[in-house]
Tab-separated table of C-alpha atoms in Angstrom:
chain	number	residue	atom	x	y	z
A	1	MET	CA	27.744	18.723	-81.917
A	2	ALA	CA	26.987	20.317	-78.036
A	3	GLN	CA	24.564	18.056	-76.127
A	4	THR	CA	21.160	19.661	-75.771
A	5	ARG	CA	20.451	19.498	-71.976
A	6	GLU	CA	17.034	18.415	-71.220
A	7	THR	CA	15.070	20.183	-68.245
A	8	ASN	CA	11.426	19.497	-66.653
A	9	LYS	CA	9.174	22.585	-66.962
A	10	GLN	CA	5.617	23.088	-66.841
A	11	SER	CA	3.027	24.710	-67.879
A	12	PRO	CA	1.177	26.933	-65.825
A	13	SER	CA	-1.872	24.535	-65.453
A	14	GLU	CA	0.186	21.891	-64.555
A	15	LYS	CA	2.274	23.646	-61.507
A	16	SER	CA	0.907	23.124	-57.961
A	17	ASP	CA	-0.740	25.871	-56.485
A	18	ARG	CA	1.847	25.341	-53.384
A	19	THR	CA	4.521	28.163	-53.014
A	20	PHE	CA	7.921	26.764	-53.209
A	21	ASP	CA	11.167	27.925	-52.089
A	22	PRO	CA	13.174	29.164	-54.492
A	23	ASN	CA	16.289	28.110	-53.588
A	24	LEU	CA	14.649	24.876	-53.137
A	25	LEU	CA	16.575	22.953	-56.094
A	26	VAL	CA	19.447	24.249	-54.641
A	27	LYS	CA	19.345	22.802	-51.616
A	28	LEU	CA	18.390	19.572	-52.551
A	29	TYR	CA	21.213	19.016	-55.060
A	30	SER	CA	23.630	19.704	-52.157
A	31	ALA	CA	21.744	17.589	-50.058
A	32	PHE	CA	22.158	14.862	-52.438
A	33	ASN	CA	26.121	15.239	-52.749
A	34	PRO	CA	27.340	12.097	-53.104
A	35	PHE	CA	30.910	12.269	-52.183
A	36	GLU	CA	30.232	12.929	-48.366
A	37	PRO	CA	30.112	10.099	-45.674
A	38	LEU	CA	27.355	10.837	-42.901
A	39	PRO	CA	28.572	11.130	-39.733
A	40	ALA	CA	27.774	9.147	-36.993
A	41	GLY	CA	24.214	9.763	-35.443
A	42	ASP	CA	23.036	12.141	-38.792
A	43	PRO	CA	19.159	11.917	-39.204
A	44	LYS	CA	19.691	10.902	-42.823
A	45	TYR	CA	21.281	7.871	-41.949
A	46	VAL	CA	18.855	4.657	-43.136
A	47	ASP	CA	19.905	1.521	-41.296
A	48	CYS	CA	20.379	-1.138	-44.234
A	49	GLN	CA	21.520	-4.151	-42.070
A	50	ASP	CA	18.644	-6.262	-42.672
A	51	VAL	CA	19.134	-5.944	-46.564
A	52	ARG	CA	22.452	-6.262	-46.738
A	53	GLY	CA	22.491	-10.011	-45.414
A	54	ASP	CA	22.068	-8.702	-41.826
A	55	ALA	CA	26.137	-6.695	-42.085
A	56	ASP	CA	26.661	-5.138	-39.069
A	57	ILE	CA	29.699	-3.634	-38.075
A	58	GLU	CA	29.592	-2.608	-34.365
A	59	GLN	CA	28.617	-6.054	-34.027
A	60	GLU	CA	31.617	-8.064	-36.617
A	61	LEU	CA	33.875	-5.441	-36.011
A	62	GLY	CA	33.450	-3.514	-32.967
A	63	ASN	CA	32.399	-6.178	-30.644
A	64	ARG	CA	35.249	-8.455	-31.626
A	65	MET	CA	38.104	-5.607	-30.187
A	66	ARG	CA	35.358	-4.833	-26.783
A	67	LEU	CA	35.849	-8.453	-26.044
A	68	ALA	CA	39.707	-9.298	-27.006
A	69	ASN	CA	42.510	-8.863	-24.723
A	70	THR	CA	45.138	-8.221	-27.165
A	71	ASN	CA	44.905	-5.715	-30.176
A	72	THR	CA	43.526	-6.851	-32.993
A	73	CYS	CA	44.086	-6.149	-36.892
A	74	GLN	CA	40.802	-6.387	-39.415
A	75	LEU	CA	40.168	-5.570	-42.183
A	76	TYR	CA	37.394	-4.068	-43.888
A	77	SER	CA	35.996	-4.123	-47.345
A	78	GLY	CA	32.723	-3.933	-49.729
A	79	HIS	CA	32.499	-1.555	-52.842
A	80	ARG	CA	33.364	2.096	-53.528
A	81	GLY	CA	30.352	4.188	-52.959
A	82	ALA	CA	28.419	1.188	-51.161
A	83	GLY	CA	28.850	3.407	-47.651
A	84	LYS	CA	31.583	2.060	-45.941
A	85	SER	CA	32.892	5.431	-44.598
A	86	THR	CA	29.514	6.046	-43.132
A	87	GLU	CA	30.085	2.765	-41.459
A	88	LEU	CA	32.804	3.090	-40.325
A	89	LEU	CA	32.113	6.474	-38.631
A	90	ARG	CA	29.213	4.957	-37.382
A	91	LEU	CA	32.118	2.172	-35.574
A	92	LYS	CA	34.357	4.788	-34.107
A	93	LYS	CA	31.123	6.187	-32.026
A	94	TYR	CA	30.134	2.803	-31.095
A	95	LEU	CA	34.248	1.910	-29.927
A	96	GLU	CA	34.296	5.766	-28.416
A	97	ASN	CA	31.049	4.873	-25.817
A	98	ARG	CA	32.824	1.719	-24.647
A	99	GLU	CA	35.893	3.757	-23.682
A	100	PHE	CA	37.791	3.355	-27.020
A	101	TYR	CA	40.554	6.304	-27.834
A	102	VAL	CA	39.570	6.224	-31.883
A	103	VAL	CA	41.717	7.946	-34.510
A	104	TYR	CA	39.938	8.066	-37.693
A	105	PHE	CA	41.878	9.279	-41.484
A	106	ALA	CA	40.743	8.603	-44.591
A	107	ALA	CA	44.397	7.471	-46.511
A	108	ASP	CA	43.643	9.713	-49.580
A	109	GLU	CA	42.524	13.162	-48.590
A	110	GLU	CA	46.157	14.250	-47.578
A	111	ASP	CA	48.652	11.616	-47.420
A	112	ILE	CA	48.169	8.567	-49.990
A	113	VAL	CA	48.061	8.913	-54.152
A	114	PHE	CA	46.164	5.484	-54.720
A	115	GLU	CA	47.426	5.135	-58.911
A	116	ASP	CA	51.196	3.736	-57.154
A	117	ALA	CA	50.512	3.249	-53.258
A	118	GLN	CA	52.765	1.109	-51.131
A	119	TYR	CA	53.043	-0.052	-48.120
A	120	THR	CA	55.575	2.673	-46.838
A	121	ASP	CA	52.775	5.153	-47.835
A	122	ILE	CA	50.774	3.694	-45.433
A	123	LEU	CA	52.904	4.071	-42.204
A	124	LEU	CA	54.214	7.254	-42.797
A	125	ALA	CA	49.953	8.134	-42.891
A	126	CYS	CA	49.656	6.768	-39.791
A	127	THR	CA	52.921	8.531	-38.291
A	128	ARG	CA	51.301	12.050	-38.984
A	129	HIS	CA	48.088	11.026	-37.815
A	130	LEU	CA	49.031	9.598	-34.557
A	131	LEU	CA	51.129	12.519	-34.353
A	132	LYS	CA	48.706	15.082	-34.993
A	133	ASP	CA	45.786	13.667	-32.517
A	134	LEU	CA	48.155	12.058	-29.473
A	135	LYS	CA	50.835	14.979	-29.229
A	136	GLU	CA	48.322	16.719	-26.968
A	137	ILE	CA	48.592	13.423	-24.579
A	138	ALA	CA	52.176	11.482	-25.208
A	139	SER	CA	55.509	12.736	-26.249
A	140	PRO	CA	56.596	12.887	-29.614
A	141	ARG	CA	60.063	12.838	-28.944
A	142	PRO	CA	60.936	9.061	-29.612
A	143	ILE	CA	59.695	9.618	-33.527
A	144	LEU	CA	61.573	12.780	-33.574
A	145	GLU	CA	64.526	11.384	-32.506
A	146	TRP	CA	64.348	9.275	-35.737
A	147	LEU	CA	63.991	11.801	-37.915
A	148	LYS	CA	66.695	13.521	-36.562
A	149	GLY	CA	68.686	10.931	-36.644
A	150	ARG	CA	67.840	10.010	-40.797
A	151	TRP	CA	67.567	14.258	-41.491
A	152	GLU	CA	70.548	14.213	-43.543
A	153	ASP	CA	69.355	11.681	-45.761
A	154	LEU	CA	65.613	12.738	-45.556
A	155	LYS	CA	65.890	16.873	-45.409
A	156	ASP	CA	66.291	17.078	-49.160
A	157	LEU	CA	62.825	15.243	-49.840
A	158	ALA	CA	61.067	17.789	-47.488
A	159	GLN	CA	62.215	20.238	-49.648
A	160	THR	CA	63.752	22.609	-46.426
A	161	PRO	CA	67.256	23.075	-45.776
A	162	ILE	CA	67.323	23.652	-42.211
A	163	GLU	CA	69.089	21.951	-39.636
A	164	PHE	CA	67.176	19.777	-37.483
A	165	GLU	CA	68.381	20.831	-34.534
A	166	SER	CA	67.953	24.358	-34.402
A	167	LEU	CA	63.902	23.548	-34.867
A	168	GLY	CA	61.847	23.758	-31.774
A	169	VAL	CA	59.184	20.881	-31.512
A	170	GLU	CA	56.096	21.863	-33.336
A	171	THR	CA	58.218	23.040	-36.193
A	172	GLN	CA	59.773	19.643	-36.062
A	173	LEU	CA	56.872	18.122	-36.253
A	174	THR	CA	56.241	20.001	-39.178
A	175	GLN	CA	59.089	18.736	-41.379
A	176	PHE	CA	57.740	15.619	-40.978
A	177	ALA	CA	54.302	16.697	-42.236
A	178	LYS	CA	56.393	18.305	-44.937
A	179	LEU	CA	57.846	14.942	-45.717
A	180	THR	CA	54.364	12.518	-45.758
A	181	ALA	CA	53.150	15.891	-47.978
A	182	ASN	CA	55.542	15.865	-50.445
A	183	LEU	CA	54.936	12.032	-50.882
A	184	ARG	CA	51.624	12.871	-52.164
A	185	ALA	CA	51.983	16.436	-54.087
A	186	VAL	CA	55.952	15.896	-55.643
A	187	PRO	CA	55.767	12.490	-57.721
A	188	GLU	CA	59.288	13.315	-58.685
A	189	LEU	CA	60.187	12.632	-55.173
A	190	ARG	CA	57.714	9.822	-54.012
A	191	GLN	CA	59.908	7.208	-54.884
A	192	ASN	CA	63.367	8.722	-53.345
A	193	ILE	CA	61.549	8.934	-50.058
A	194	ARG	CA	59.521	5.322	-49.824
A	195	GLN	CA	63.535	3.964	-50.731
A	196	LYS	CA	64.945	6.156	-48.329
A	197	VAL	CA	62.413	5.389	-45.431
A	198	ASP	CA	61.996	2.016	-46.391
A	199	ILE	CA	64.919	0.321	-45.128
A	200	TYR	CA	64.222	1.921	-41.351
A	201	THR	CA	60.799	0.693	-41.285
A	202	VAL	CA	61.679	-1.444	-38.250
A	203	THR	CA	62.847	1.405	-36.446
A	204	LEU	CA	59.962	3.581	-37.443
A	205	ILE	CA	57.593	0.594	-35.928
A	206	GLN	CA	59.507	1.043	-32.829
A	207	VAL	CA	59.418	4.516	-32.091
A	208	LEU	CA	56.042	4.833	-32.927
A	209	ASN	CA	55.315	1.900	-30.575
A	210	GLU	CA	57.199	3.828	-27.996
A	211	PHE	CA	54.640	6.822	-28.580
A	212	LEU	CA	51.337	4.856	-28.774
A	213	VAL	CA	52.299	3.305	-25.052
A	214	ASP	CA	52.689	6.722	-23.683
A	215	ALA	CA	49.665	7.826	-25.178
A	216	LYS	CA	47.373	4.905	-23.693
A	217	GLN	CA	49.074	5.787	-20.096
A	218	ASN	CA	47.889	9.114	-21.065
A	219	LEU	CA	43.986	8.819	-22.676
A	220	PRO	CA	41.732	11.275	-21.670
A	221	ASN	CA	38.859	10.405	-18.827
A	222	GLY	CA	36.444	7.712	-20.041
A	223	TYR	CA	39.241	5.831	-22.864
A	224	ASN	CA	41.311	2.906	-21.506
A	225	LYS	CA	41.929	1.724	-24.957
A	226	LEU	CA	43.121	3.021	-28.461
A	227	ALA	CA	42.021	2.405	-32.009
A	228	VAL	CA	43.111	3.141	-35.460
A	229	ILE	CA	40.462	3.182	-38.726
A	230	VAL	CA	42.662	3.523	-41.675
A	231	ASP	CA	39.743	4.409	-44.242
A	232	ASN	CA	39.450	4.781	-48.287
A	233	LEU	CA	42.956	1.863	-48.770
A	234	ASP	CA	40.139	-0.031	-50.734
A	235	ARG	CA	40.611	2.382	-53.720
A	236	MET	CA	44.099	1.354	-53.897
A	237	VAL	CA	44.516	0.768	-57.886
A	238	LEU	CA	45.882	-2.385	-58.507
A	239	VAL	CA	49.974	-2.065	-60.036
A	240	LYS	CA	51.341	-5.210	-60.788
A	241	ASP	CA	55.631	-5.940	-60.782
A	242	GLY	CA	55.918	-8.942	-62.430
A	243	GLU	CA	54.267	-11.529	-60.808
A	244	ARG	CA	53.432	-9.272	-58.122
A	245	THR	CA	51.443	-6.669	-57.188
A	246	ASN	CA	50.968	-3.513	-54.857
A	247	TYR	CA	47.851	-5.404	-53.124
A	248	GLU	CA	49.966	-8.341	-51.850
A	249	GLU	CA	52.636	-6.558	-50.659
A	250	VAL	CA	50.576	-4.302	-48.562
A	251	PHE	CA	48.346	-6.378	-46.971
A	252	LEU	CA	50.877	-10.111	-47.754
A	253	ASP	CA	54.330	-9.137	-47.693
A	254	ARG	CA	54.558	-6.499	-45.274
A	255	SER	CA	51.126	-8.026	-42.962
A	256	GLU	CA	53.599	-8.298	-40.134
A	257	GLN	CA	54.576	-4.532	-40.091
A	258	LEU	CA	50.605	-3.648	-41.036
A	259	GLN	CA	49.452	-5.079	-37.828
A	260	ALA	CA	52.493	-4.294	-35.634
A	261	LEU	CA	51.517	-1.104	-33.973
A	262	ASP	CA	50.782	-1.103	-30.827
A	263	CYS	CA	46.772	-0.641	-30.330
A	264	HIS	CA	43.563	-2.344	-32.037
A	265	LEU	CA	43.692	-1.551	-35.978
A	266	ILE	CA	41.136	-1.627	-38.735
A	267	TYR	CA	41.939	-0.995	-42.832
A	268	THR	CA	39.708	-1.052	-45.317
A	269	VAL	CA	41.360	-3.724	-48.431
A	270	PRO	CA	40.011	-3.790	-52.187
A	271	ILE	CA	37.389	-6.232	-52.920
A	272	SER	CA	39.276	-7.330	-55.431
A	273	MET	CA	41.709	-8.326	-53.338
A	274	VAL	CA	38.892	-10.392	-51.348
A	275	TYR	CA	37.805	-12.380	-53.860
A	276	SER	CA	41.033	-13.121	-55.302
A	277	THR	CA	43.263	-16.338	-55.481
A	278	ARG	CA	45.359	-14.879	-51.865
A	279	ALA	CA	42.018	-14.890	-50.019
A	280	THR	CA	42.458	-17.613	-47.383
A	281	ASP	CA	45.681	-15.704	-46.684
A	282	LEU	CA	44.209	-13.208	-45.984
A	283	ARG	CA	41.599	-15.049	-43.962
A	284	ASP	CA	44.811	-16.729	-42.198
A	285	ILE	CA	46.496	-13.670	-41.176
A	286	TYR	CA	43.470	-11.104	-40.414
A	287	GLY	CA	40.564	-13.449	-40.210
A	288	ASP	CA	37.453	-13.034	-42.199
A	289	PRO	CA	37.117	-9.701	-43.819
A	290	GLN	CA	34.067	-7.996	-43.366
A	291	ILE	CA	32.342	-7.170	-46.781
A	292	LEU	CA	29.607	-4.149	-47.049
A	293	PRO	CA	27.519	-5.621	-49.442
A	294	MET	CA	24.792	-3.199	-51.942
A	295	ILE	CA	21.180	-2.796	-50.865
A	296	MET	CA	19.251	-6.021	-52.232
A	297	VAL	CA	16.777	-4.358	-54.588
A	298	ASN	CA	16.104	-7.508	-57.011
A	299	THR	CA	15.870	-10.564	-55.952
A	300	LEU	CA	18.215	-13.672	-57.465
A	301	LYS	CA	15.064	-14.417	-60.165
A	302	GLY	CA	15.054	-10.919	-61.187
A	303	GLU	CA	11.910	-9.552	-59.068
A	304	VAL	CA	12.016	-6.711	-57.263
A	305	TYR	CA	12.306	-7.214	-53.762
A	306	GLN	CA	9.973	-4.769	-52.259
A	307	PRO	CA	11.984	-4.410	-48.562
A	308	GLY	CA	15.172	-3.191	-50.468
A	309	LEU	CA	13.382	-0.380	-52.642
A	310	LYS	CA	11.153	0.521	-49.697
A	311	LYS	CA	15.124	1.186	-47.927
A	312	VAL	CA	16.754	3.257	-51.033
A	313	LYS	CA	13.344	4.936	-50.902
A	314	GLU	CA	14.024	5.951	-47.514
A	315	VAL	CA	17.228	6.999	-48.053
A	316	ILE	CA	15.928	9.697	-50.488
A	317	ASN	CA	13.206	11.051	-48.248
A	318	LYS	CA	15.177	11.282	-45.441
A	319	ARG	CA	17.181	13.745	-47.434
A	320	VAL	CA	14.214	15.292	-48.927
A	321	ARG	CA	12.596	15.428	-45.186
A	322	GLN	CA	15.509	17.899	-43.956
A	323	ILE	CA	14.925	20.488	-46.854
A	324	ALA	CA	11.030	19.788	-47.318
A	325	PRO	CA	9.649	17.762	-44.661
A	326	GLU	CA	5.708	18.930	-45.955
A	327	LEU	CA	6.199	17.983	-49.996
A	328	SER	CA	4.895	14.620	-50.892
A	329	LEU	CA	8.164	12.715	-52.258
A	330	GLU	CA	5.989	10.478	-55.090
A	331	LYS	CA	3.342	13.347	-56.341
A	332	GLU	CA	6.251	16.970	-55.658
A	333	ILE	CA	9.631	15.814	-55.242
A	334	PHE	CA	9.442	13.487	-58.348
A	335	ASP	CA	6.253	13.337	-60.615
A	336	SER	CA	4.944	9.906	-59.982
A	337	SER	CA	5.829	7.213	-57.849
A	338	GLN	CA	7.069	4.990	-61.146
A	339	THR	CA	9.504	7.675	-61.817
A	340	LEU	CA	10.814	7.273	-58.094
A	341	ASP	CA	11.049	3.340	-58.339
A	342	ARG	CA	12.919	3.366	-61.410
A	343	LEU	CA	15.456	5.834	-59.925
A	344	CYS	CA	15.713	3.659	-57.283
A	345	LEU	CA	16.286	0.200	-59.218
A	346	MET	CA	18.573	1.338	-61.423
A	347	SER	CA	20.934	2.293	-58.968
A	348	GLY	CA	21.325	-0.973	-58.218
A	349	GLY	CA	21.219	-1.084	-54.058
A	350	HIS	CA	24.725	1.363	-54.237
A	351	VAL	CA	24.297	4.505	-51.929
A	352	ARG	CA	27.011	6.416	-54.523
A	353	ASN	CA	25.062	5.444	-57.119
A	354	LEU	CA	21.696	6.735	-55.914
A	355	LEU	CA	22.962	10.020	-55.050
A	356	LEU	CA	25.054	10.584	-58.748
A	357	LEU	CA	21.716	9.395	-60.379
A	358	THR	CA	19.203	11.672	-58.040
A	359	GLN	CA	21.361	14.631	-58.134
A	360	ASP	CA	22.114	14.866	-61.583
A	361	ALA	CA	18.256	14.380	-62.444
A	362	ILE	CA	17.968	17.695	-59.623
A	363	GLY	CA	20.401	18.952	-62.602
A	364	ARG	CA	17.962	18.614	-65.362
A	365	THR	CA	15.079	19.602	-63.654
A	366	GLU	CA	13.967	23.611	-63.318
A	367	GLU	CA	10.885	22.882	-61.643
A	368	LEU	CA	9.756	20.775	-59.334
A	369	PRO	CA	8.413	18.245	-59.700
A	370	ILE	CA	11.174	15.940	-61.195
A	371	SER	CA	10.160	14.449	-64.521
A	372	GLU	CA	10.479	10.946	-65.616
A	373	LYS	CA	12.237	12.617	-68.981
A	374	ALA	CA	14.930	14.258	-66.298
A	375	VAL	CA	15.110	10.681	-64.576
A	376	ARG	CA	15.289	9.041	-67.716
A	377	ARG	CA	17.844	11.318	-69.002
A	378	ALA	CA	20.180	11.071	-66.044
A	379	ILE	CA	20.013	7.284	-66.429
A	380	THR	CA	21.204	6.995	-70.149
A	381	GLN	CA	24.455	9.528	-68.884
A	382	ALA	CA	25.683	7.080	-66.084
A	383	ARG	CA	24.662	3.978	-68.573
A	384	ASP	CA	26.898	5.406	-71.061
A	385	THR	CA	29.709	5.812	-68.289
A	386	TYR	CA	29.731	2.082	-67.427
A	387	ARG	CA	29.708	1.083	-71.139
A	388	ARG	CA	32.676	3.171	-71.583
A	389	ALA	CA	34.385	1.174	-68.403
A	390	VAL	CA	34.049	-2.507	-70.127
A	391	GLU	CA	36.560	-3.804	-72.006
A	392	ASN	CA	35.034	-5.906	-75.440
A	393	HIS	CA	36.202	-8.972	-74.143
A	394	GLN	CA	34.230	-8.470	-70.814
A	395	TRP	CA	30.902	-8.465	-72.210
A	396	SER	CA	30.666	-12.426	-72.435
A	397	LEU	CA	31.776	-12.250	-68.471
A	398	LEU	CA	28.817	-9.593	-67.368
A	399	ALA	CA	26.562	-11.819	-69.455
A	400	GLU	CA	27.658	-15.266	-67.519
A	401	VAL	CA	27.721	-13.640	-64.288
A	402	SER	CA	23.904	-12.234	-65.265
A	403	LEU	CA	22.470	-15.869	-65.924
A	404	SER	CA	24.321	-17.764	-63.570
A	405	LYS	CA	24.393	-14.613	-60.315
A	406	ARG	CA	28.453	-16.069	-59.695
A	407	ILE	CA	31.670	-15.235	-60.153
A	408	ILE	CA	34.286	-17.073	-61.075
A	409	ASN	CA	37.618	-16.708	-58.739
A	410	ASP	CA	40.070	-15.505	-61.789
A	411	ASP	CA	41.303	-11.773	-62.351
A	412	LEU	CA	39.061	-11.347	-65.158
A	413	TYR	CA	36.203	-11.085	-62.492
A	414	TRP	CA	38.147	-9.396	-59.928
A	415	SER	CA	38.790	-5.943	-61.664
A	416	LEU	CA	34.762	-6.143	-63.094
A	417	LEU	CA	34.396	-6.003	-59.148
A	418	TYR	CA	36.780	-3.166	-58.341
A	419	ASN	CA	34.768	-0.902	-60.761
A	420	ARG	CA	31.644	-1.719	-59.890
A	421	CYS	CA	30.043	-3.584	-63.229
A	422	LEU	CA	29.440	-6.649	-61.085
A	423	LEU	CA	27.826	-5.974	-57.564
A	424	GLU	CA	27.762	-8.203	-54.508
A	425	TYR	CA	24.429	-8.597	-52.852
A	426	ARG	CA	23.558	-11.102	-49.452
A	427	TYR	CA	20.401	-12.499	-48.047
A	428	LEU	CA	19.260	-15.043	-44.749
A	429	ASP	CA	17.760	-18.032	-45.900
A	430	ASP	CA	14.757	-19.954	-44.560
A	431	ASP	CA	17.350	-21.337	-42.583
A	432	GLY	CA	19.425	-18.409	-41.279
A	433	GLU	CA	22.092	-18.756	-43.757
A	434	MET	CA	23.761	-16.108	-45.161
A	435	GLN	CA	23.647	-16.503	-49.617
A	436	ARG	CA	25.600	-14.491	-51.133
A	437	TRP	CA	24.969	-13.724	-54.700
A	438	PHE	CA	26.396	-11.491	-57.625
A	439	ASP	CA	24.801	-9.897	-60.214
A	440	ILE	CA	25.669	-7.071	-63.233
A	441	HIS	CA	24.827	-3.527	-62.653
A	442	PRO	CA	21.720	-2.654	-63.843
A	443	LEU	CA	22.709	-0.015	-65.674
A	444	ILE	CA	24.345	-2.363	-68.063
A	445	GLN	CA	21.297	-4.226	-68.675
A	446	GLU	CA	19.855	-1.750	-71.797
A	447	ILE	CA	23.729	-1.621	-73.107
A	448	PRO	CA	23.581	-3.487	-77.040
A	449	GLU	CA	26.857	-5.085	-76.698
A	450	PHE	CA	25.656	-6.172	-73.104
A	451	LYS	CA	22.268	-7.650	-74.911
A	452	GLU	CA	24.241	-9.237	-77.981
A	453	ALA	CA	26.796	-11.154	-75.447
A	454	VAL	CA	23.451	-12.675	-73.493
A	455	ALA	CA	22.068	-13.511	-76.982
A	456	LYS	CA	24.865	-15.155	-77.775
A	457	LEU	CA	24.910	-17.223	-74.433
A	458	LEU	CA	21.056	-18.168	-75.116
């Protein structure tokens, strides 16, 4: 049966006398795009450090890079959609203001398919982006000579019959880009490309470092250090090959190569890896990964945490202010403060969920204000998505965490962290010590299977 779409309509007597821009809903809908990180300095940005356990990427990652006499390699993690990309773009600006030339890229946009990502994919992506960003200040000759020496093995994989030596420099660079593009776009070539390149990764790193040394000697005025930020590696899907996983292959088995580029490095890492039994190995290699927690909207006792709720409302308010600064958030955008509060609390302090819920509620609205019914319908739809994400044996695990506010270091829990059914929160206690706790996503609370699992425990 086709699903009836509920919309928010008002009778003439209920409508405000204010004249609204007929395109206002269109503009509001676009303002809550959940998949675009905010650039540094964006007026819509909200500083949530105080309600995220004092997490500060500029101090915890950026300051270490600024103070270090040698290259650093650090890991950054958190739930997908928590706001990591926005924070990394802030870090990029922070570093640039301190004489760092920064190459930032999101690894999944053009280069890597995360369903089966491996280390070779990351190395090729780094090479392509470094060539793209630095070719004007450094000679790409070492890398092109490396490619030339292996062209007979690789030209079929780049799907070109052209002889490498006959090409100009720009066209040679294009051939390298074709190779990395095929790694993503042509699944049947992917494993062949990896096998051909993998045996030469040591020499590729060597020539890439020659290129980087040249680049560092010719940085534009005002820059004296080079940094690379590789974003979205936290989206890698866990793949097991016997007893090993692709997470271990990338971040542990290949750690020396991952750290070998002659510049400062930041990689994002899946949160389930940070909370795995290999966490101490990560720490020994990279130092402590920084984790971006949720905005804390509830306390350990389940009470509303007003400072966190205020911050979540501010996220919505700043986006609305860019479109309609004259409208009241709790009367003319939403039909009541209770409707707004419910939407904010149901996000769990997860920024992307907040934007998704708001955008869905706007999409169910024909005329402002957004009604309680539209918000309820958006919540119900999202709740059903979370219900389908939970396997039958996991309801009891979620029930346990909802009562204990802790997780056990076991792969049964890691997958629930990865798919955001479990969320991490932090706060500073009265002694200034950071405390970490976990809870289920609020959308799960009203799911019958979860309620039954809680009843069994009680």
